[in-house]
PDB file of C-alpha atoms in Angstrom:
ATOM      1  CA  MET X   1      16.961  -9.936 -16.062  1.00 43.00           C
ATOM      2  CA  ARG X   2      15.309  -6.910 -14.564  1.00 45.00           C
ATOM      3  CA  ARG X   3      16.298  -5.386 -11.251  1.00 45.00           C
ATOM      4  CA  ILE X   4      13.700  -5.242  -8.543  1.00 43.00           C
ATOM      5  CA  ILE X   5      12.034  -1.855  -8.419  1.00 45.00           C
ATOM      6  CA  PRO X   6      11.073  -0.046  -5.243  1.00 49.00           C
ATOM      7  CA  ILE X   7       7.393   0.281  -4.541  1.00 47.00           C
ATOM      8  CA  LEU X   8       7.139   3.502  -2.547  1.00 46.00           C
ATOM      9  CA  LEU X   9       4.017   4.344  -0.598  1.00 43.00           C
ATOM     10  CA  LEU X  10       3.779   7.886   0.687  1.00 39.00           C
ATOM     11  CA  LEU X  11       0.948   8.024   3.178  1.00 39.00           C
ATOM     12  CA  CYS X  12       0.607  10.536   5.994  1.00 39.00           C
ATOM     13  CA  SER X  13       4.058  11.941   5.126  1.00 39.00           C
ATOM     14  CA  CYS X  14       5.656   8.528   5.801  1.00 42.00           C
ATOM     15  CA  GLN X  15       7.243   6.192   3.284  1.00 43.00           C
ATOM     16  CA  LYS X  16       6.916   2.477   2.862  1.00 45.00           C
ATOM     17  CA  VAL X  17       9.348   0.519   0.705  1.00 46.00           C
ATOM     18  CA  VAL X  18       8.766  -3.017  -0.507  1.00 47.00           C
ATOM     19  CA  THR X  19      10.338  -4.764  -3.484  1.00 49.00           C
ATOM     20  CA  LEU X  20       8.983  -6.363  -6.611  1.00 51.00           C
ATOM     21  CA  GLN X  21      10.802  -8.700  -9.009  1.00 52.00           C
ATOM     22  CA  LEU X  22       9.889  -7.760 -12.573  1.00 49.00           C
ATOM     23  CA  ASN X  23       9.765 -10.121 -15.508  1.00 52.00           C
ATOM     24  CA  ASN X  24      12.325  -9.591 -18.274  1.00 54.00           C
ATOM     25  CA  ALA X  25      11.371  -6.394 -20.117  1.00 57.00           C
ATOM     26  CA  PRO X  26      12.832  -3.095 -21.295  1.00 74.00           C
ATOM     27  CA  PRO X  27      12.886  -0.301 -18.712  1.00 82.00           C
ATOM     28  CA  GLN X  28       9.305   0.693 -17.946  1.00 88.00           C
ATOM     29  CA  LEU X  29       7.619   3.611 -16.283  1.00 95.00           C
ATOM     30  CA  VAL X  30       6.523   2.969 -12.702  1.00 93.00           C
ATOM     31  CA  ILE X  31       3.726   5.146 -11.304  1.00 97.00           C
ATOM     32  CA  GLU X  32       2.547   5.000  -7.697  1.00 96.00           C
ATOM     33  CA  GLY X  33      -0.257   7.303  -6.621  1.00 97.00           C
ATOM     34  CA  ASN X  34      -2.440   7.598  -3.544  1.00 97.00           C
ATOM     35  CA  VAL X  35      -5.456   9.740  -2.697  1.00 98.00           C
ATOM     36  CA  THR X  36      -6.669   9.557   0.911  1.00 98.00           C
ATOM     37  CA  ASP X  37      -9.335  11.286   2.987  1.00 97.00           C
ATOM     38  CA  GLY X  38      -6.669  12.775   5.276  1.00 93.00           C
ATOM     39  CA  LEU X  39      -5.618  16.415   5.473  1.00 91.00           C
ATOM     40  CA  GLN X  40      -2.084  15.919   4.158  1.00 91.00           C
ATOM     41  CA  PRO X  41      -1.257  16.446   0.450  1.00 96.00           C
ATOM     42  CA  ASP X  42      -1.592  13.385  -1.760  1.00 97.00           C
ATOM     43  CA  THR X  43       1.433  12.121  -3.652  1.00 97.00           C
ATOM     44  CA  VAL X  44       2.288  10.552  -6.992  1.00 98.00           C
ATOM     45  CA  LYS X  45       5.756   9.078  -7.559  1.00 97.00           C
ATOM     46  CA  ILE X  46       7.163   8.372 -11.019  1.00 98.00           C
ATOM     47  CA  MET X  47      10.329   6.363 -11.712  1.00 96.00           C
ATOM     48  CA  ARG X  48      11.784   3.858 -14.170  1.00 93.00           C
ATOM     49  CA  SER X  49      12.878   0.273 -13.749  1.00 82.00           C
ATOM     50  CA  VAL X  50      16.570  -0.449 -14.359  1.00 69.00           C
ATOM     51  CA  ASN X  51      18.703  -3.366 -15.540  1.00 61.00           C
ATOM     52  CA  PHE X  52      19.413  -6.114 -13.029  1.00 50.00           C
ATOM     53  CA  TYR X  53      23.168  -5.488 -13.232  1.00 48.00           C
ATOM     54  CA  ALA X  54      22.938  -1.703 -12.857  1.00 51.00           C
ATOM     55  CA  ASP X  55      23.756  -0.083  -9.532  1.00 54.00           C
ATOM     56  CA  ASN X  56      20.948   0.185  -7.002  1.00 52.00           C
ATOM     57  CA  THR X  57      19.681   3.537  -8.309  1.00 69.00           C
ATOM     58  CA  PHE X  58      16.180   3.844  -9.677  1.00 77.00           C
ATOM     59  CA  PRO X  59      15.844   6.914 -11.899  1.00 93.00           C
ATOM     60  CA  MET X  60      13.088   9.276 -10.854  1.00 97.00           C
ATOM     61  CA  VAL X  61      11.195  10.892 -13.716  1.00 98.00           C
ATOM     62  CA  SER X  62      11.119  14.700 -13.646  1.00 98.00           C
ATOM     63  CA  GLY X  63       9.159  17.075 -15.819  1.00 98.00           C
ATOM     64  CA  ALA X  64       5.984  15.026 -16.069  1.00 98.00           C
ATOM     65  CA  SER X  65       2.575  16.663 -16.258  1.00 98.00           C
ATOM     66  CA  VAL X  66       0.450  15.134 -13.490  1.00 98.00           C
ATOM     67  CA  THR X  67      -3.196  15.891 -12.739  1.00 98.00           C
ATOM     68  CA  ILE X  68      -5.843  14.309 -10.531  1.00 98.00           C
ATOM     69  CA  SER X  69      -9.517  15.130 -11.036  1.00 98.00           C
ATOM     70  CA  ASP X  70     -12.679  13.896  -9.366  1.00 97.00           C
ATOM     71  CA  ASN X  71     -16.290  13.378 -10.346  1.00 97.00           C
ATOM     72  CA  THR X  72     -17.339  16.677  -8.746  1.00 96.00           C
ATOM     73  CA  GLY X  73     -15.370  18.746 -11.263  1.00 96.00           C
ATOM     74  CA  VAL X  74     -12.275  19.449  -9.135  1.00 96.00           C
ATOM     75  CA  THR X  75      -8.944  19.212 -10.982  1.00 98.00           C
ATOM     76  CA  ASP X  76      -5.582  19.514  -9.234  1.00 98.00           C
ATOM     77  CA  HIS X  77      -2.361  20.045 -11.193  1.00 98.00           C
ATOM     78  CA  LEU X  78       0.333  18.443  -9.055  1.00 98.00           C
ATOM     79  CA  THR X  79       3.610  20.211  -8.236  1.00 98.00           C
ATOM     80  CA  GLU X  80       6.976  18.427  -8.468  1.00 98.00           C
ATOM     81  CA  THR X  81       8.609  18.957  -5.064  1.00 98.00           C
ATOM     82  CA  SER X  82      11.648  16.739  -5.664  1.00 98.00           C
ATOM     83  CA  PRO X  83      12.743  14.614  -8.644  1.00 98.00           C
ATOM     84  CA  GLY X  84       9.866  12.309  -9.546  1.00 98.00           C
ATOM     85  CA  VAL X  85       7.697  13.300  -6.546  1.00 98.00           C
ATOM     86  CA  TYR X  86       4.481  15.207  -7.301  1.00 98.00           C
ATOM     87  CA  ILE X  87       2.027  16.469  -4.655  1.00 98.00           C
ATOM     88  CA  THR X  88      -1.483  17.910  -4.676  1.00 98.00           C
ATOM     89  CA  SER X  89      -2.368  21.424  -3.518  1.00 96.00           C
ATOM     90  CA  THR X  90      -6.177  21.641  -3.494  1.00 94.00           C
ATOM     91  CA  LEU X  91      -7.574  18.121  -3.800  1.00 95.00           C
ATOM     92  CA  GLN X  92      -9.369  16.694  -0.747  1.00 93.00           C
ATOM     93  CA  GLY X  93     -10.201  12.987  -0.850  1.00 97.00           C
ATOM     94  CA  LYS X  94     -13.745  11.988   0.082  1.00 98.00           C
ATOM     95  CA  PRO X  95     -15.295   8.503   0.396  1.00 98.00           C
ATOM     96  CA  GLY X  96     -17.580   7.701  -2.529  1.00 98.00           C
ATOM     97  CA  ASN X  97     -15.823  10.039  -4.954  1.00 98.00           C
ATOM     98  CA  THR X  98     -14.048   8.748  -8.052  1.00 98.00           C
ATOM     99  CA  TYR X  99     -10.548  10.066  -8.820  1.00 98.00           C
ATOM    100  CA  ASN X 100      -8.862  10.073 -12.209  1.00 98.00           C
ATOM    101  CA  LEU X 101      -5.091  10.238 -12.607  1.00 98.00           C
ATOM    102  CA  SER X 102      -3.391  11.540 -15.758  1.00 98.00           C
ATOM    103  CA  VAL X 103       0.391  11.421 -16.203  1.00 98.00           C
ATOM    104  CA  VAL X 104       2.050  12.713 -19.381  1.00 98.00           C
ATOM    105  CA  VAL X 105       5.699  11.728 -19.936  1.00 98.00           C
ATOM    106  CA  ASN X 106       7.425  12.386 -23.270  1.00 95.00           C
ATOM    107  CA  ASP X 107       4.078  12.968 -25.015  1.00 96.00           C
ATOM    108  CA  THR X 108       2.696   9.627 -23.772  1.00 97.00           C
ATOM    109  CA  THR X 109      -0.336   9.704 -21.497  1.00 98.00           C
ATOM    110  CA  TYR X 110      -0.854   7.190 -18.693  1.00 98.00           C
ATOM    111  CA  SER X 111      -4.164   7.152 -16.846  1.00 98.00           C
ATOM    112  CA  ALA X 112      -5.953   5.372 -14.025  1.00 98.00           C
ATOM    113  CA  SER X 113      -9.168   5.665 -12.036  1.00 98.00           C
ATOM    114  CA  SER X 114     -10.090   4.731  -8.477  1.00 98.00           C
ATOM    115  CA  THR X 115     -13.219   5.186  -6.346  1.00 98.00           C
ATOM    116  CA  MET X 116     -12.668   5.718  -2.628  1.00 98.00           C
ATOM    117  CA  PRO X 117     -14.639   3.153  -0.578  1.00 98.00           C
ATOM    118  CA  LEU X 118     -16.804   4.181   2.349  1.00 98.00           C
ATOM    119  CA  LEU X 119     -15.052   4.451   5.685  1.00 98.00           C
ATOM    120  CA  VAL X 120     -14.893   1.507   8.091  1.00 98.00           C
ATOM    121  CA  PRO X 121     -13.645   2.774  11.491  1.00 98.00           C
ATOM    122  CA  LEU X 122     -10.701   1.124  13.236  1.00 98.00           C
ATOM    123  CA  ASP X 123     -11.968   0.490  16.771  1.00 98.00           C
ATOM    124  CA  SER X 124      -8.808  -0.498  18.618  1.00 98.00           C
ATOM    125  CA  ILE X 125      -5.437  -2.233  18.554  1.00 98.00           C
ATOM    126  CA  THR X 126      -4.796  -5.098  20.952  1.00 98.00           C
ATOM    127  CA  PHE X 127      -2.007  -7.680  21.125  1.00 97.00           C
ATOM    128  CA  ARG X 128      -1.684 -11.436  20.936  1.00 95.00           C
ATOM    129  CA  SER X 129       1.306 -13.420  22.187  1.00 92.00           C
ATOM    130  CA  SER X 130       2.490 -16.783  20.872  1.00 86.00           C
ATOM    131  CA  ASN X 131       5.589 -18.937  20.775  1.00 83.00           C
ATOM    132  CA  ARG X 132       7.454 -19.231  17.487  1.00 73.00           C
ATOM    133  CA  PHE X 133      10.859 -20.816  16.925  1.00 70.00           C
ATOM    134  CA  ASN X 134      11.270 -21.259  20.688  1.00 74.00           C
ATOM    135  CA  ARG X 135      10.724 -17.605  21.456  1.00 75.00           C
ATOM    136  CA  SER X 136       7.812 -15.428  22.438  1.00 83.00           C
ATOM    137  CA  GLN X 137       6.312 -13.251  19.713  1.00 91.00           C
ATOM    138  CA  ILE X 138       3.862 -10.376  20.046  1.00 95.00           C
ATOM    139  CA  ASN X 139       1.599  -9.423  17.148  1.00 95.00           C
ATOM    140  CA  ALA X 140      -0.829  -6.540  16.885  1.00 97.00           C
ATOM    141  CA  VAL X 141      -4.528  -7.245  16.312  1.00 98.00           C
ATOM    142  CA  ALA X 142      -6.723  -4.757  14.434  1.00 98.00           C
ATOM    143  CA  ASN X 143     -10.308  -4.762  15.737  1.00 98.00           C
ATOM    144  CA  PHE X 144     -13.169  -3.406  13.631  1.00 98.00           C
ATOM    145  CA  GLN X 145     -16.766  -4.059  12.564  1.00 98.00           C
ATOM    146  CA  ASP X 146     -17.131  -5.168   8.947  1.00 98.00           C
ATOM    147  CA  PRO X 147     -20.334  -3.752   7.385  1.00 98.00           C
ATOM    148  CA  PRO X 148     -22.864  -6.419   6.354  1.00 98.00           C
ATOM    149  CA  GLY X 149     -23.877  -6.824   2.720  1.00 97.00           C
ATOM    150  CA  VAL X 150     -20.924  -4.858   1.330  1.00 96.00           C
ATOM    151  CA  LYS X 151     -17.772  -6.311  -0.223  1.00 97.00           C
ATOM    152  CA  ASN X 152     -14.858  -4.789   1.677  1.00 98.00           C
ATOM    153  CA  TYR X 153     -11.097  -4.874   1.180  1.00 98.00           C
ATOM    154  CA  TYR X 154      -8.518  -3.665   3.680  1.00 98.00           C
ATOM    155  CA  ARG X 155      -4.799  -2.942   3.794  1.00 98.00           C
ATOM    156  CA  PHE X 156      -2.717  -2.210   6.896  1.00 97.00           C
ATOM    157  CA  GLN X 157       0.554  -0.405   7.626  1.00 95.00           C
ATOM    158  CA  GLU X 158       2.541  -0.583  10.865  1.00 96.00           C
ATOM    159  CA  TYR X 159       4.988   1.990  12.267  1.00 96.00           C
ATOM    160  CA  ILE X 160       7.247   0.792  15.093  1.00 95.00           C
ATOM    161  CA  ASN X 161       8.694   3.582  17.253  1.00 96.00           C
ATOM    162  CA  GLY X 162       8.016   5.982  14.389  1.00 95.00           C
ATOM    163  CA  THR X 163       9.635   3.846  11.678  1.00 94.00           C
ATOM    164  CA  PRO X 164       7.440   2.269   8.973  1.00 91.00           C
ATOM    165  CA  PHE X 165       7.583  -1.531   9.040  1.00 88.00           C
ATOM    166  CA  THR X 166       8.191  -2.604   5.452  1.00 78.00           C
ATOM    167  CA  LYS X 167       9.009  -6.314   5.488  1.00 81.00           C
ATOM    168  CA  ASP X 168       5.524  -7.830   5.448  1.00 86.00           C
ATOM    169  CA  ILE X 169       2.353  -6.944   3.553  1.00 91.00           C
ATOM    170  CA  PHE X 170      -1.003  -6.988   5.354  1.00 96.00           C
ATOM    171  CA  VAL X 171      -4.188  -7.308   3.284  1.00 97.00           C
ATOM    172  CA  PHE X 172      -7.607  -8.694   4.217  1.00 98.00           C
ATOM    173  CA  ASP X 173     -10.982  -9.152   2.525  1.00 98.00           C
ATOM    174  CA  ASP X 174     -14.345 -10.059   4.047  1.00 97.00           C
ATOM    175  CA  ARG X 175     -15.182 -12.933   1.694  1.00 96.00           C
ATOM    176  CA  LEU X 176     -15.638 -15.328   4.632  1.00 96.00           C
ATOM    177  CA  SER X 177     -16.507 -12.797   7.312  1.00 97.00           C
ATOM    178  CA  ASP X 178     -19.018 -10.334   5.857  1.00 98.00           C
ATOM    179  CA  GLY X 179     -20.767  -8.366   8.582  1.00 98.00           C
ATOM    180  CA  LYS X 180     -18.724  -9.918  11.396  1.00 98.00           C
ATOM    181  CA  TYR X 181     -16.628  -8.238  14.062  1.00 98.00           C
ATOM    182  CA  ILE X 182     -13.060  -8.683  12.810  1.00 98.00           C
ATOM    183  CA  GLN X 183      -9.975  -9.314  14.919  1.00 98.00           C
ATOM    184  CA  TYR X 184      -7.262  -9.360  12.263  1.00 98.00           C
ATOM    185  CA  GLU X 185      -3.810 -10.365  13.483  1.00 97.00           C
ATOM    186  CA  LEU X 186      -0.895  -8.575  11.790  1.00 95.00           C
ATOM    187  CA  ASP X 187       1.399 -11.578  11.822  1.00 92.00           C
ATOM    188  CA  MET X 188       4.979 -10.389  11.273  1.00 85.00           C
ATOM    189  CA  ASP X 189       7.440 -12.934   9.890  1.00 74.00           C
ATOM    190  CA  SER X 190      10.551 -10.780   9.836  1.00 68.00           C
ATOM    191  CA  ILE X 191      10.588  -8.536  12.914  1.00 77.00           C
ATOM    192  CA  TYR X 192       9.299  -8.629  16.473  1.00 82.00           C
ATOM    193  CA  LEU X 193       7.440  -6.270  18.758  1.00 92.00           C
ATOM    194  CA  TYR X 194       8.605  -5.752  22.320  1.00 93.00           C
ATOM    195  CA  VAL X 195       6.727  -4.571  25.392  1.00 94.00           C
ATOM    196  CA  GLY X 196       6.989  -0.800  25.580  1.00 96.00           C
ATOM    197  CA  ASP X 197       7.374  -0.199  21.837  1.00 96.00           C
ATOM    198  CA  GLN X 198       5.185   2.537  20.377  1.00 97.00           C
ATOM    199  CA  LEU X 199       3.100   1.051  17.589  1.00 97.00           C
ATOM    200  CA  LYS X 200       0.990   2.955  15.081  1.00 97.00           C
ATOM    201  CA  VAL X 201      -1.355   1.002  12.814  1.00 98.00           C
ATOM    202  CA  ASP X 202      -2.997   2.547   9.739  1.00 97.00           C
ATOM    203  CA  MET X 203      -6.067   0.817   8.306  1.00 98.00           C
ATOM    204  CA  TYR X 204      -6.944   1.606   4.688  1.00 98.00           C
ATOM    205  CA  CYS X 205     -10.306   0.776   3.119  1.00 98.00           C
ATOM    206  CA  VAL X 206      -9.308   0.029  -0.470  1.00 98.00           C
ATOM    207  CA  GLU X 207     -10.782  -1.015  -3.798  1.00 98.00           C
ATOM    208  CA  LYS X 208     -10.459  -4.557  -5.105  1.00 97.00           C
ATOM    209  CA  ASN X 209      -7.748  -3.606  -7.615  1.00 96.00           C
ATOM    210  CA  ASP X 210      -5.625  -2.191  -4.750  1.00 97.00           C
ATOM    211  CA  TYR X 211      -6.200  -5.376  -2.735  1.00 97.00           C
ATOM    212  CA  ASP X 212      -5.354  -7.555  -5.756  1.00 96.00           C
ATOM    213  CA  TYR X 213      -2.152  -5.609  -6.461  1.00 95.00           C
ATOM    214  CA  PHE X 214      -0.778  -6.023  -2.935  1.00 94.00           C
ATOM    215  CA  PHE X 215      -2.061  -9.581  -2.567  1.00 95.00           C
ATOM    216  CA  GLN X 216      -0.216 -10.540  -5.762  1.00 93.00           C
ATOM    217  CA  LEU X 217       2.847  -8.666  -4.535  1.00 89.00           C
ATOM    218  CA  LEU X 218       2.609 -10.629  -1.295  1.00 88.00           C
ATOM    219  CA  ARG X 219       2.405 -13.909  -3.194  1.00 85.00           C
ATOM    220  CA  SER X 220       5.298 -12.992  -5.486  1.00 79.00           C
ATOM    221  CA  SER X 221       7.577 -11.843  -2.689  1.00 65.00           C
ATOM    222  CA  GLY X 222       6.884 -14.949  -0.633  1.00 55.00           C
ATOM    223  CA  THR X 223       6.207 -12.998   2.570  1.00 47.00           C
ATOM    224  CA  GLY X 224       3.585 -13.511   5.222  1.00 41.00           C
ATOM    225  CA  THR X 225       1.282 -16.502   5.507  1.00 35.00           C
ATOM    226  CA  PHE X 226       0.865 -16.739   1.716  1.00 34.00           C
ATOM    227  CA  ASN X 227       4.435 -17.880   1.074  1.00 34.00           C
ATOM    228  CA  THR X 228       4.680 -19.576  -2.318  1.00 32.00           C
ATOM    229  CA  ASN X 229       7.352 -21.118  -4.505  1.00 33.00           C
ATOM    230  CA  ALA X 230       5.795 -19.720  -7.666  1.00 35.00           C
ATOM    231  CA  SER X 231       8.014 -17.602  -9.895  1.00 36.00           C
ATOM    232  CA  PRO X 232       7.725 -13.857  -9.235  1.00 45.00           C
ATOM    233  CA  ALA X 233       5.412 -12.022 -11.602  1.00 62.00           C
ATOM    234  CA  ASN X 234       4.261  -8.477 -12.168  1.00 76.00           C
ATOM    235  CA  PRO X 235       1.151  -7.634 -10.117  1.00 87.00           C
ATOM    236  CA  SER X 236      -1.836  -6.497 -12.144  1.00 92.00           C
ATOM    237  CA  THR X 237      -2.091  -2.730 -12.481  1.00 95.00           C
ATOM    238  CA  ASN X 238      -4.935  -0.279 -13.047  1.00 97.00           C
ATOM    239  CA  ILE X 239      -2.622   2.132 -14.918  1.00 97.00           C
ATOM    240  CA  SER X 240      -2.950   2.263 -18.701  1.00 97.00           C
ATOM    241  CA  ASN X 241      -0.422   2.206 -21.547  1.00 96.00           C
ATOM    242  CA  GLY X 242       2.017  -0.357 -20.183  1.00 94.00           C
ATOM    243  CA  ALA X 243       3.137   1.373 -16.990  1.00 95.00           C
ATOM    244  CA  TYR X 244       3.755  -0.586 -13.800  1.00 92.00           C
ATOM    245  CA  GLY X 245       2.459   0.426 -10.376  1.00 93.00           C
ATOM    246  CA  TYR X 246      -0.944   1.404  -9.010  1.00 96.00           C
ATOM    247  CA  PHE X 247      -3.290   4.303  -8.317  1.00 98.00           C
ATOM    248  CA  SER X 248      -5.390   4.011  -5.163  1.00 98.00           C
ATOM    249  CA  ALA X 249      -8.070   6.173  -3.551  1.00 98.00           C
ATOM    250  CA  HIS X 250      -8.670   4.941  -0.007  1.00 98.00           C
ATOM    251  CA  THR X 251      -9.692   5.977   3.490  1.00 98.00           C
ATOM    252  CA  ASP X 252      -7.031   6.105   6.190  1.00 97.00           C
ATOM    253  CA  ARG X 253      -7.599   5.697   9.936  1.00 97.00           C
ATOM    254  CA  SER X 254      -4.946   4.979  12.562  1.00 97.00           C
ATOM    255  CA  LYS X 255      -4.387   4.089  16.201  1.00 98.00           C
ATOM    256  CA  THR X 256      -1.176   4.517  18.216  1.00 98.00           C
ATOM    257  CA  VAL X 257      -0.635   2.368  21.316  1.00 98.00           C
ATOM    258  CA  ALA X 258       2.159   1.125  23.551  1.00 98.00           C
ATOM    259  CA  VAL X 259       2.872  -2.587  23.143  1.00 97.00           C
ATOM    260  CA  TYR X 260       1.864  -4.620  26.182  1.00 94.00           C
TER     261      TYR X 260
END
């Protein structure tokens, strides 16, 4: 069997960790890259999967050659700041631009491409209370206007009192709500919000392959409202040459509020 590998998301200098059960396979390269329209450097992480019976250490891959280029002619050669962590120095993400990732490890090249969707603003965060398992539960609600006539995909990240919430995955598409005003409830199965907590919500406008990756991860992990008894499987990836992971160019907007 294969050990679960960590899926690390470095966005806005914060880290999200979820887990993925791999099918039986030799150790594989895992690449996770994000380009956003924020001011912070963008990050690519490279690691390897390990055997199920190995200790809980996932080897980071040092010494790779990592570049990200865009369709305007800009090319950024990423710098390794810690083992397996590579950051940009000049690249600035912009909606509508296409970004191309190239990773060379041991003379093998892995590549991926992603086009950053146009920005959809996050209007506000409100809260909805309900009773679950004989106790009161508070969930955040993301409020925003979905643009009409455009296929949109969204992903959300919560930070509770400064700590990223990593247990549930929040993804949404406008297949049944194109052009409507959206009130999307971030229904948490594994932790609760309390009045007075400081909550930050990031909303990412993502491509379909990003949405598909995290939706499949959600289904495989059995979290959230899409709980399933199906056997875990590897989410589809947009990275070439047999690597696991994803490369995503997306917008990033956030709101921070006190829970009420």
